[in-house]
Coordinates of C-alpha atoms and ligand atoms in Angstrom, one line a residue:
M1170 CA 16.6 14.9 -11.2
T1171 CA 16.1 11.5 -13.1
V1172 CA 18.5 8.8 -11.8
T1173 CA 19.5 5.9 -14.1
V1174 CA 21.1 2.8 -12.3
V1175 CA 22.5 -0.3 -13.7
V1176 CA 22.0 -3.5 -11.7
G1177 CA 24.3 -6.3 -12.8
P1178 CA 24.1 -10.0 -12.7
R1179 CA 24.6 -11.3 -9.2
R1180 CA 24.9 -14.5 -7.2
P1181 CA 21.8 -16.2 -5.5
V1182 CA 20.3 -14.1 -2.9
G1183 CA 21.0 -15.6 0.6
A1184 CA 20.2 -13.2 3.3
T1185 CA 18.2 -12.1 6.3
V1186 CA 16.8 -8.7 5.6
E1187 CA 15.2 -6.4 8.0
V1188 CA 12.9 -4.4 5.8
P1189 CA 11.5 -1.0 6.9
G1190 CA 8.2 -0.4 8.8
D1191 CA 5.0 -0.8 6.9
K1192 CA 3.7 2.1 4.9
S1193 CA -0.1 1.4 5.2
L1194 CA 0.2 0.9 8.9
S1195 CA 2.4 4.1 9.2
H1196 CA -0.2 6.2 7.6
R1197 CA -3.0 4.7 9.8
A1198 CA -1.0 4.9 13.0
L1199 CA -0.1 8.7 12.4
I1200 CA -3.7 9.6 11.4
L1201 CA -5.4 7.6 14.3
S1202 CA -2.8 9.2 16.7
A1203 CA -3.2 12.7 15.5
M1204 CA -7.0 12.2 15.9
A1205 CA -6.4 11.2 19.7
T1206 CA -5.8 13.8 22.2
G1207 CA -2.3 13.7 23.9
V1208 CA 0.9 12.0 23.3
S1209 CA 1.4 8.9 21.1
R1210 CA 4.6 6.8 20.4
L1211 CA 5.1 5.3 17.0
A1212 CA 8.3 3.3 16.6
R1213 CA 9.6 2.2 13.2
L1214 CA 7.4 4.4 11.0
A1215 CA 8.0 3.8 7.3
P1216 CA 10.8 5.9 5.9
G1217 CA 9.6 7.0 2.5
R1218 CA 8.1 10.1 1.0
D1219 CA 4.4 8.9 1.2
V1220 CA 4.6 8.7 4.9
A1221 CA 6.6 12.0 5.1
A1222 CA 3.7 13.5 3.1
T1223 CA 1.1 12.4 5.8
I1224 CA 3.4 13.8 8.6
R1225 CA 3.6 17.2 6.9
A1226 CA -0.1 17.3 6.3
L1227 CA -0.8 16.5 10.0
E1228 CA 1.7 19.2 11.0
M1229 CA -0.4 21.7 9.0
L1230 CA -3.3 20.7 11.1
G1231 CA -1.4 21.5 14.2
V1232 CA 0.0 18.2 15.2
R1233 CA 3.6 17.8 16.3
I1234 CA 5.7 14.8 15.4
S1235 CA 9.3 14.4 16.4
E1236 CA 12.2 12.5 14.6
D1237 CA 11.7 9.6 16.8
G1238 CA 8.0 9.1 16.3
I1239 CA 6.6 11.2 19.4
L1240 CA 3.3 12.6 18.2
T1241 CA 1.4 15.3 20.2
S1242 CA -2.1 16.2 19.2
P1243 CA -4.8 18.4 20.5
G1244 CA -7.2 15.8 19.1
V1245 CA -9.3 15.8 16.0
S1246 CA -11.6 18.5 17.3
G1247 CA -8.7 20.7 18.0
W1248 CA -7.1 20.5 14.6
S1249 CA -6.4 23.9 13.0
A1250 CA -7.3 24.9 9.5
P1251 CA -4.3 24.3 7.1
G1252 CA -3.0 27.7 5.9
S1253 CA -2.8 26.4 2.3
D1254 CA -3.8 23.4 0.1
V1255 CA -2.5 20.1 1.5
D1256 CA 0.0 18.5 -0.9
A1257 CA 0.0 14.8 -0.5
E1258 CA 2.7 14.5 -3.2
N1259 CA 2.5 10.8 -4.7
S1260 CA 0.4 9.4 -1.7
A1261 CA -3.2 8.9 -2.7
T1262 CA -3.5 7.1 0.8
T1263 CA -2.8 10.4 2.3
V1264 CA -5.5 12.1 0.4
R1265 CA -8.2 9.5 1.0
L1266 CA -7.5 8.7 4.7
L1267 CA -7.3 12.3 5.5
A1268 CA -10.6 13.1 3.6
G1269 CA -12.2 10.7 6.0
A1270 CA -10.6 12.1 9.2
L1271 CA -11.5 15.6 8.4
A1272 CA -15.1 14.9 7.1
G1273 CA -16.5 15.0 10.6
G1274 CA -14.6 18.0 11.9
K1275 CA -15.2 21.9 11.6
L1276 CA -12.4 22.8 9.2
E1277 CA -12.3 23.2 5.5
A1278 CA -9.2 21.7 3.6
V1279 CA -8.2 21.2 0.1
L1280 CA -6.3 17.9 -0.4
T1281 CA -4.2 17.6 -3.6
G1282 CA -0.9 15.9 -4.9
D1283 CA 1.6 15.5 -7.8
S1284 CA 0.4 14.7 -11.3
S1285 CA 0.1 11.0 -10.6
V1286 CA -2.2 11.6 -7.6
R1287 CA -4.2 14.1 -9.5
R1288 CA -5.1 11.1 -11.7
R1289 CA -6.4 8.8 -8.9
P1290 CA -10.0 8.0 -9.0
M1291 CA -11.9 9.5 -5.9
R1292 CA -15.5 8.9 -6.8
V1293 CA -15.9 5.9 -4.6
L1294 CA -14.5 7.8 -1.9
V1295 CA -16.7 10.7 -2.3
E1296 CA -19.8 8.7 -2.6
A1297 CA -18.9 6.5 0.5
L1298 CA -18.3 9.7 2.6
A1299 CA -21.6 11.4 1.3
E1300 CA -23.6 8.4 2.8
L1301 CA -22.5 9.8 6.2
G1302 CA -23.8 13.2 5.2
A1303 CA -20.1 14.5 4.6
D1304 CA -19.4 17.6 2.3
V1305 CA -16.4 16.2 0.4
S1306 CA -16.1 16.9 -3.2
A1307 CA -13.5 16.0 -6.0
G1308 CA -12.6 18.0 -9.1
S1309 CA -13.7 17.3 -12.5
H1310 CA -14.1 13.7 -13.6
G1311 CA -14.0 12.7 -9.9
L1312 CA -10.2 13.4 -9.5
P1313 CA -8.4 15.4 -6.9
P1314 CA -8.2 18.2 -5.5
I1315 CA -10.6 17.0 -2.9
T1316 CA -12.2 19.8 -1.0
V1317 CA -13.6 18.6 2.5
R1318 CA -15.9 21.0 4.4
G1319 CA -16.0 19.4 7.9
R1320 CA -19.6 19.0 9.3
R1321 CA -21.7 16.8 11.7
L1322 CA -22.0 13.2 10.4
R1323 CA -24.6 10.6 10.9
G1324 CA -24.0 6.8 11.0
A1325 CA -25.0 5.0 7.8
H1326 CA -24.8 1.7 6.0
I1327 CA -22.2 1.9 3.4
E1328 CA -21.8 -0.8 0.6
L1329 CA -18.7 -0.3 -1.6
P1330 CA -18.6 -1.6 -5.1
I1331 CA -14.8 -2.6 -4.8
P1332 CA -12.7 -3.8 -1.8
S1333 CA -10.7 -0.5 -1.4
A1334 CA -8.9 -0.6 2.0
Q1335 CA -8.3 3.1 1.7
V1336 CA -12.0 4.0 1.2
R1337 CA -13.1 1.5 4.0
T1338 CA -10.6 3.2 6.2
A1339 CA -11.8 6.8 5.3
A1340 CA -15.4 5.7 6.0
A1341 CA -14.4 4.2 9.4
L1342 CA -12.4 7.4 10.3
A1343 CA -15.4 9.5 9.4
G1344 CA -17.8 7.0 11.2
L1345 CA -15.8 7.3 14.4
Q1346 CA -17.0 10.9 14.5
A1347 CA -20.7 10.4 13.5
T1348 CA -23.6 10.2 15.6
G1349 CA -24.7 6.6 15.6
E1350 CA -23.2 3.4 14.4
T1351 CA -21.8 3.0 10.7
T1352 CA -21.5 -0.3 9.0
I1353 CA -19.2 -0.8 6.0
R1354 CA -19.4 -3.7 3.4
S1355 CA -17.5 -4.5 0.3
P1356 CA -16.4 -7.6 -1.7
A1357 CA -13.4 -9.6 -0.2
G1358 CA -9.8 -8.9 -0.5
F1359 CA -9.0 -5.6 1.3
R1360 CA -6.3 -5.2 3.9
D1361 CA -8.2 -4.9 7.2
H1362 CA -5.4 -3.1 9.3
T1363 CA -7.7 -0.2 10.4
E1364 CA -10.5 -2.7 11.4
R1365 CA -8.5 -4.9 13.4
W1366 CA -6.9 -1.8 15.2
L1367 CA -10.3 -0.3 15.8
H1368 CA -11.7 -3.7 17.1
A1369 CA -8.7 -3.9 19.5
L1370 CA -9.3 -0.3 20.7
G1371 CA -12.9 -1.2 21.3
L1372 CA -14.1 1.3 18.5
G1373 CA -15.6 -1.3 16.1
A1374 CA -16.2 -5.0 15.4
P1375 CA -16.3 -7.3 12.6
L1376 CA -19.7 -8.4 11.2
G1377 CA -18.9 -11.4 9.1
D1378 CA -19.3 -11.5 5.3
E1379 CA -16.6 -8.7 5.0
G1380 CA -18.8 -6.3 7.1
F1381 CA -17.5 -3.9 9.9
R1382 CA -19.4 -2.0 12.5
V1383 CA -17.7 1.4 13.5
L1384 CA -18.8 2.5 17.1
P1385 CA -18.5 6.4 17.4
G1386 CA -15.9 7.3 20.0
S1387 CA -12.6 9.0 20.8
V1388 CA -9.5 7.4 19.6
P1389 CA -6.9 6.8 22.4
P1390 CA -3.2 7.8 22.1
L1391 CA -1.4 4.8 20.7
D1392 CA 2.0 3.2 21.7
V1393 CA 3.0 0.9 18.7
V1394 CA 6.0 -0.5 17.0
I1395 CA 5.0 -0.8 13.3
P1396 CA 5.3 -4.2 11.8
R1397 CA 7.8 -4.5 8.8
D1398 CA 6.4 -3.9 5.4
P1399 CA 5.4 -7.2 3.3
S1400 CA 5.3 -5.1 0.2
S1401 CA 8.9 -4.1 0.8
A1402 CA 9.8 -7.6 1.8
A1403 CA 8.3 -8.9 -1.4
F1404 CA 11.1 -7.5 -3.5
M1405 CA 13.5 -9.6 -1.4
W1406 CA 11.3 -12.6 -1.7
T1407 CA 11.2 -12.2 -5.5
A1408 CA 15.0 -11.8 -5.7
A1409 CA 15.3 -15.1 -3.9
V1410 CA 12.9 -16.8 -6.1
L1411 CA 14.5 -15.4 -9.4
S1412 CA 18.0 -16.1 -8.2
G1413 CA 17.2 -19.7 -6.8
G1414 CA 18.3 -18.3 -3.4
R1415 CA 16.9 -17.9 0.1
V1416 CA 15.8 -14.9 2.1
T1417 CA 14.3 -14.5 5.5
T1418 CA 12.4 -11.3 6.5
P1419 CA 11.7 -11.1 10.2
G1420 CA 8.8 -9.1 11.8
V1421 CA 6.6 -8.6 8.7
S1422 CA 3.0 -7.7 8.9
M1423 CA 1.1 -10.8 8.0
N1424 CA -2.4 -9.1 7.4
P1425 CA -4.2 -11.5 5.2
G1426 CA -5.0 -8.6 2.8
R1427 CA -1.2 -8.1 2.3
V1428 CA 0.3 -11.5 1.8
G1429 CA -1.4 -12.9 -1.2
I1430 CA 1.9 -13.0 -2.9
L1431 CA 3.0 -15.8 -0.6
E1432 CA 0.0 -17.8 -1.6
V1433 CA 0.8 -17.2 -5.3
L1434 CA 4.3 -18.2 -4.8
S1435 CA 3.5 -21.4 -3.0
K1436 CA 1.1 -22.2 -5.9
M1437 CA 4.0 -21.7 -8.2
G1438 CA 5.9 -24.3 -6.3
V1439 CA 8.2 -21.9 -4.2
A1440 CA 9.1 -23.0 -0.6
V1441 CA 7.5 -20.4 1.6
T1442 CA 7.6 -20.7 5.6
V1443 CA 5.9 -18.4 7.8
Q1444 CA 6.7 -18.5 11.6
P1445 CA 4.0 -16.3 13.3
T1446 CA 5.6 -14.2 16.0
G1447 CA 2.7 -12.3 17.5
E1448 CA 0.4 -9.4 16.8
I1449 CA 0.1 -5.6 17.1
L1450 CA -3.4 -4.5 18.1
G1451 CA -5.0 -7.8 16.5
D1452 CA -2.9 -7.6 13.4
P1453 CA -0.6 -10.5 12.9
V1454 CA 3.2 -10.5 12.4
G1455 CA 5.6 -13.2 11.4
D1456 CA 8.9 -14.1 10.0
V1457 CA 8.8 -15.3 6.5
T1458 CA 11.5 -17.5 4.6
V1459 CA 11.3 -17.9 0.9
V1460 CA 13.4 -20.3 -1.1
G1461 CA 13.5 -20.3 -4.9
P1462 CA 13.0 -21.2 -7.7
A1463 CA 9.3 -21.5 -8.8
S1464 CA 8.4 -24.4 -11.1
R1465 CA 4.9 -23.9 -12.4
A1466 CA 2.6 -21.2 -13.8
T1467 CA -0.6 -20.2 -12.0
E1468 CA -3.8 -18.2 -12.0
V1469 CA -4.4 -15.1 -9.9
T1470 CA -8.0 -14.1 -9.8
G1471 CA -10.8 -12.9 -7.6
D1472 CA -9.9 -11.8 -4.1
L1473 CA -6.5 -13.2 -4.4
S1474 CA -5.7 -10.5 -7.0
W1475 CA -6.7 -7.9 -4.5
R1476 CA -4.7 -9.5 -1.6
T1477 CA -1.7 -9.4 -4.0
I1478 CA -2.5 -5.9 -5.6
D1479 CA 0.9 -4.2 -4.9
E1480 CA 2.9 -7.3 -5.7
L1481 CA 1.4 -8.2 -9.1
P1482 CA 4.5 -6.6 -10.9
L1483 CA 6.7 -9.2 -9.0
V1484 CA 4.3 -12.1 -9.8
A1485 CA 4.8 -11.1 -13.5
L1486 CA 8.6 -11.4 -13.2
V1487 CA 8.4 -14.8 -11.6
A1488 CA 6.0 -15.8 -14.3
A1489 CA 8.3 -14.7 -17.0
V1490 CA 10.8 -17.5 -15.9
T1491 CA 8.3 -20.2 -15.1
P1492 CA 7.2 -22.7 -17.6
G1493 CA 3.6 -22.2 -18.7
D1494 CA 1.2 -19.3 -19.0
T1495 CA 0.3 -17.2 -15.7
V1496 CA -2.9 -15.5 -16.0
V1497 CA -3.8 -12.4 -13.8
A1498 CA -7.3 -11.3 -13.9
D1499 CA -9.7 -9.2 -11.8
A1500 CA -7.0 -6.7 -11.2
G1501 CA -8.3 -3.6 -13.3
T1502 CA -7.6 -1.4 -10.4
L1503 CA -3.9 -1.7 -11.4
R1504 CA -4.6 0.7 -14.1
H1505 CA -5.3 3.5 -11.5
K1506 CA -2.1 3.0 -9.3
E1507 CA 0.9 5.3 -9.3
S1508 CA 0.9 4.6 -13.0
D1509 CA -1.0 2.3 -15.3
R1510 CA 0.6 -0.8 -13.8
I1511 CA -0.9 -3.3 -16.3
E1512 CA 0.8 -1.3 -19.3
G1513 CA 3.9 -0.8 -17.1
V1514 CA 4.3 -4.5 -16.2
V1515 CA 3.9 -5.8 -19.7
A1516 CA 6.3 -3.1 -21.0
M1517 CA 8.9 -4.2 -18.3
V1518 CA 8.7 -7.9 -19.0
R1519 CA 8.9 -7.1 -22.8
A1520 CA 11.8 -4.8 -22.3
L1521 CA 13.6 -7.7 -20.7
G1522 CA 13.0 -10.2 -23.6
G1523 CA 10.0 -11.9 -22.0
T1524 CA 6.6 -12.5 -23.4
A1525 CA 3.6 -10.8 -21.9
E1526 CA 0.2 -9.4 -23.0
E1527 CA -2.3 -7.1 -21.4
T1528 CA -5.8 -8.0 -20.8
P1529 CA -8.5 -5.4 -19.7
D1530 CA -8.2 -6.2 -16.1
G1531 CA -4.8 -7.9 -15.9
F1532 CA -2.1 -9.7 -18.0
I1533 CA -0.9 -12.9 -19.3
V1534 CA 2.8 -13.9 -18.9
T1535 CA 4.3 -16.7 -20.8
G1536 CA 7.3 -18.3 -19.0
G1537 CA 10.6 -18.3 -20.8
S1538 CA 13.8 -16.4 -20.0
L1539 CA 14.7 -12.7 -19.4
K1540 CA 17.6 -11.0 -20.9
P1541 CA 19.4 -7.8 -20.3
G1542 CA 17.5 -4.6 -21.0
R1543 CA 16.5 -1.0 -20.2
V1544 CA 13.3 -0.3 -18.1
D1545 CA 11.6 3.1 -17.5
S1546 CA 10.2 3.3 -14.0
R1547 CA 7.5 5.6 -15.4
Q1548 CA 7.9 7.3 -12.0
D1549 CA 6.2 4.4 -10.2
H1550 CA 8.2 3.1 -7.3
R1551 CA 6.9 -0.4 -7.4
L1552 CA 7.9 -0.7 -11.0
A1553 CA 11.4 0.7 -10.5
M1554 CA 12.2 -1.8 -7.6
A1555 CA 10.7 -4.7 -9.5
A1556 CA 12.9 -3.9 -12.5
A1557 CA 16.0 -3.8 -10.1
V1558 CA 15.1 -7.2 -8.7
A1559 CA 14.6 -8.6 -12.4
A1560 CA 18.3 -8.4 -12.7
A1561 CA 18.4 -11.7 -10.6
A1562 CA 17.1 -13.4 -13.7
A1563 CA 17.9 -11.1 -16.5
G1564 CA 21.5 -10.1 -15.8
R1565 CA 22.2 -6.5 -16.6
V1566 CA 19.1 -4.2 -16.1
E1567 CA 19.3 -0.4 -16.7
I1568 CA 16.6 1.4 -14.9
H1569 CA 15.7 4.9 -15.8
G1570 CA 14.1 6.9 -13.0
M1571 CA 15.2 4.8 -10.1
E1572 CA 15.1 7.7 -7.6
V1573 CA 11.3 7.2 -7.3
M1574 CA 12.0 4.2 -5.0
A1575 CA 12.1 7.1 -2.2
V1576 CA 8.3 7.1 -2.2
S1577 CA 8.3 3.9 -0.2
W1578 CA 11.8 2.6 0.6
P1579 CA 14.7 5.1 0.1
G1580 CA 17.4 2.5 1.2
F1581 CA 16.1 -0.1 -1.2
M1582 CA 19.2 -0.3 -3.6
N1583 CA 21.5 -0.8 -0.5
A1584 CA 19.3 -3.4 1.1
L1585 CA 19.4 -5.2 -2.3
D1586 CA 23.1 -5.0 -2.6
D1587 CA 23.5 -6.4 0.7
A1588 CA 21.1 -9.3 0.0
W1589 CA 23.1 -10.2 -3.0
S1590 CA 26.7 -9.9 -1.5
Ligands
S3P245 C1 -3.6 0.7 0.6 C2 -4.5 0.1 0.0 C3 -4.5 -0.4 -1.5 C4 -3.0 -0.4 -2.0 C5 -2.3 0.9 -1.6 C6 -2.3 1.3 -0.1 C7 -3.8 1.1 1.8 O1 -5.2 0.5 -2.2 O2 -3.0 -0.7 -3.4 O3 -1.0 0.7 -2.1 O4 -2.8 1.6 2.6 O5 -4.9 1.1 2.3 P1 -6.8 0.4 -2.4 O6 -7.4 1.1 -1.1 O7 -7.1 0.9 -3.7 O8 -7.2 -1.0 -2.5

């Protein structure tokens, strides 16, 4: 069922919003705990369909997970063969991370997903795992389904052409099961959640220059409270910027690979305050306050583009109401997310009366104003939620396909309503 919602003009946002647990960390916590033998406790798992897909996939392998995050596993070597293909729905993270975890076992599994996941590139993943001697193959054109035939792996030096956190994580999960050490290198800009956690667990160490050494070993059961999701918080930060309001989001992951948007907003003249509150397994957490509006255009390039990757649709909205040309480059990977997000972002800004143009690896947005309009989510959760937030500047926005927000944040519309009232 396709749901159309209308978000009307609102007052400035002024709120403290507790966003859900982080999606990237939830996938990692679930898969690492499932690799461990015994009982793990995972509090505040992300609520959306993507993480539910990882839970279902692990259950197919014989792992038990209760509603309140108690996970019981026989350990990665005790996983049972899934009775049918594993359907990761909209979650490419589930496919890539599980491919790494399954590569060193004894099982055969086929990992697939919905029509969007079946368009997600898997070549870099397959080639990285092949370095370890894995038998992992993609379908035609390097796309899912992914077939994994678990086998004994050997440590290797892996050089990735792109800073994909998912591929680095898959290589690390496979490397844990290999004989001998594995090193992983890539350009900068990836979220290094997995590597920080493995380091804290004594299963790896950073090497400098974006390198990481994986030490083969057994993952211990985990007991963690997942930090809140900065990619979800970013919708609220942007609502504050666009409405000239203020929002505070406590307890958010401050992994440097996740919060590039705060750097971008600061460069655009937004007041951003971060209060560090601690860390979970070596990964920093903090309270963030953002006060709008923005005052100047900026450039987002190089590793900053990667560190802002999931938030670039929001950067486009801020840019659309901020004087000057904002240029986003080095973000070609956006064409291979849940939708072609370069095309989708430019279409969204234009549908709301703004000025934007595509480039091969990003977009240029010229500041002006936004007007009421109608946006198609393209069945991409981040575009749907960005369009709802745009109402803070545009007035009335009609969004076709809003239900897709359930991929990462089913309660998003209620949270946004509360922030505005
Ligand atoms: C993710 C990594 C990023 C990001 C995605 C989630 C992860 O993708 O865009 O939403 O959880 O590791 P890449 O691995 O392609 O950089």
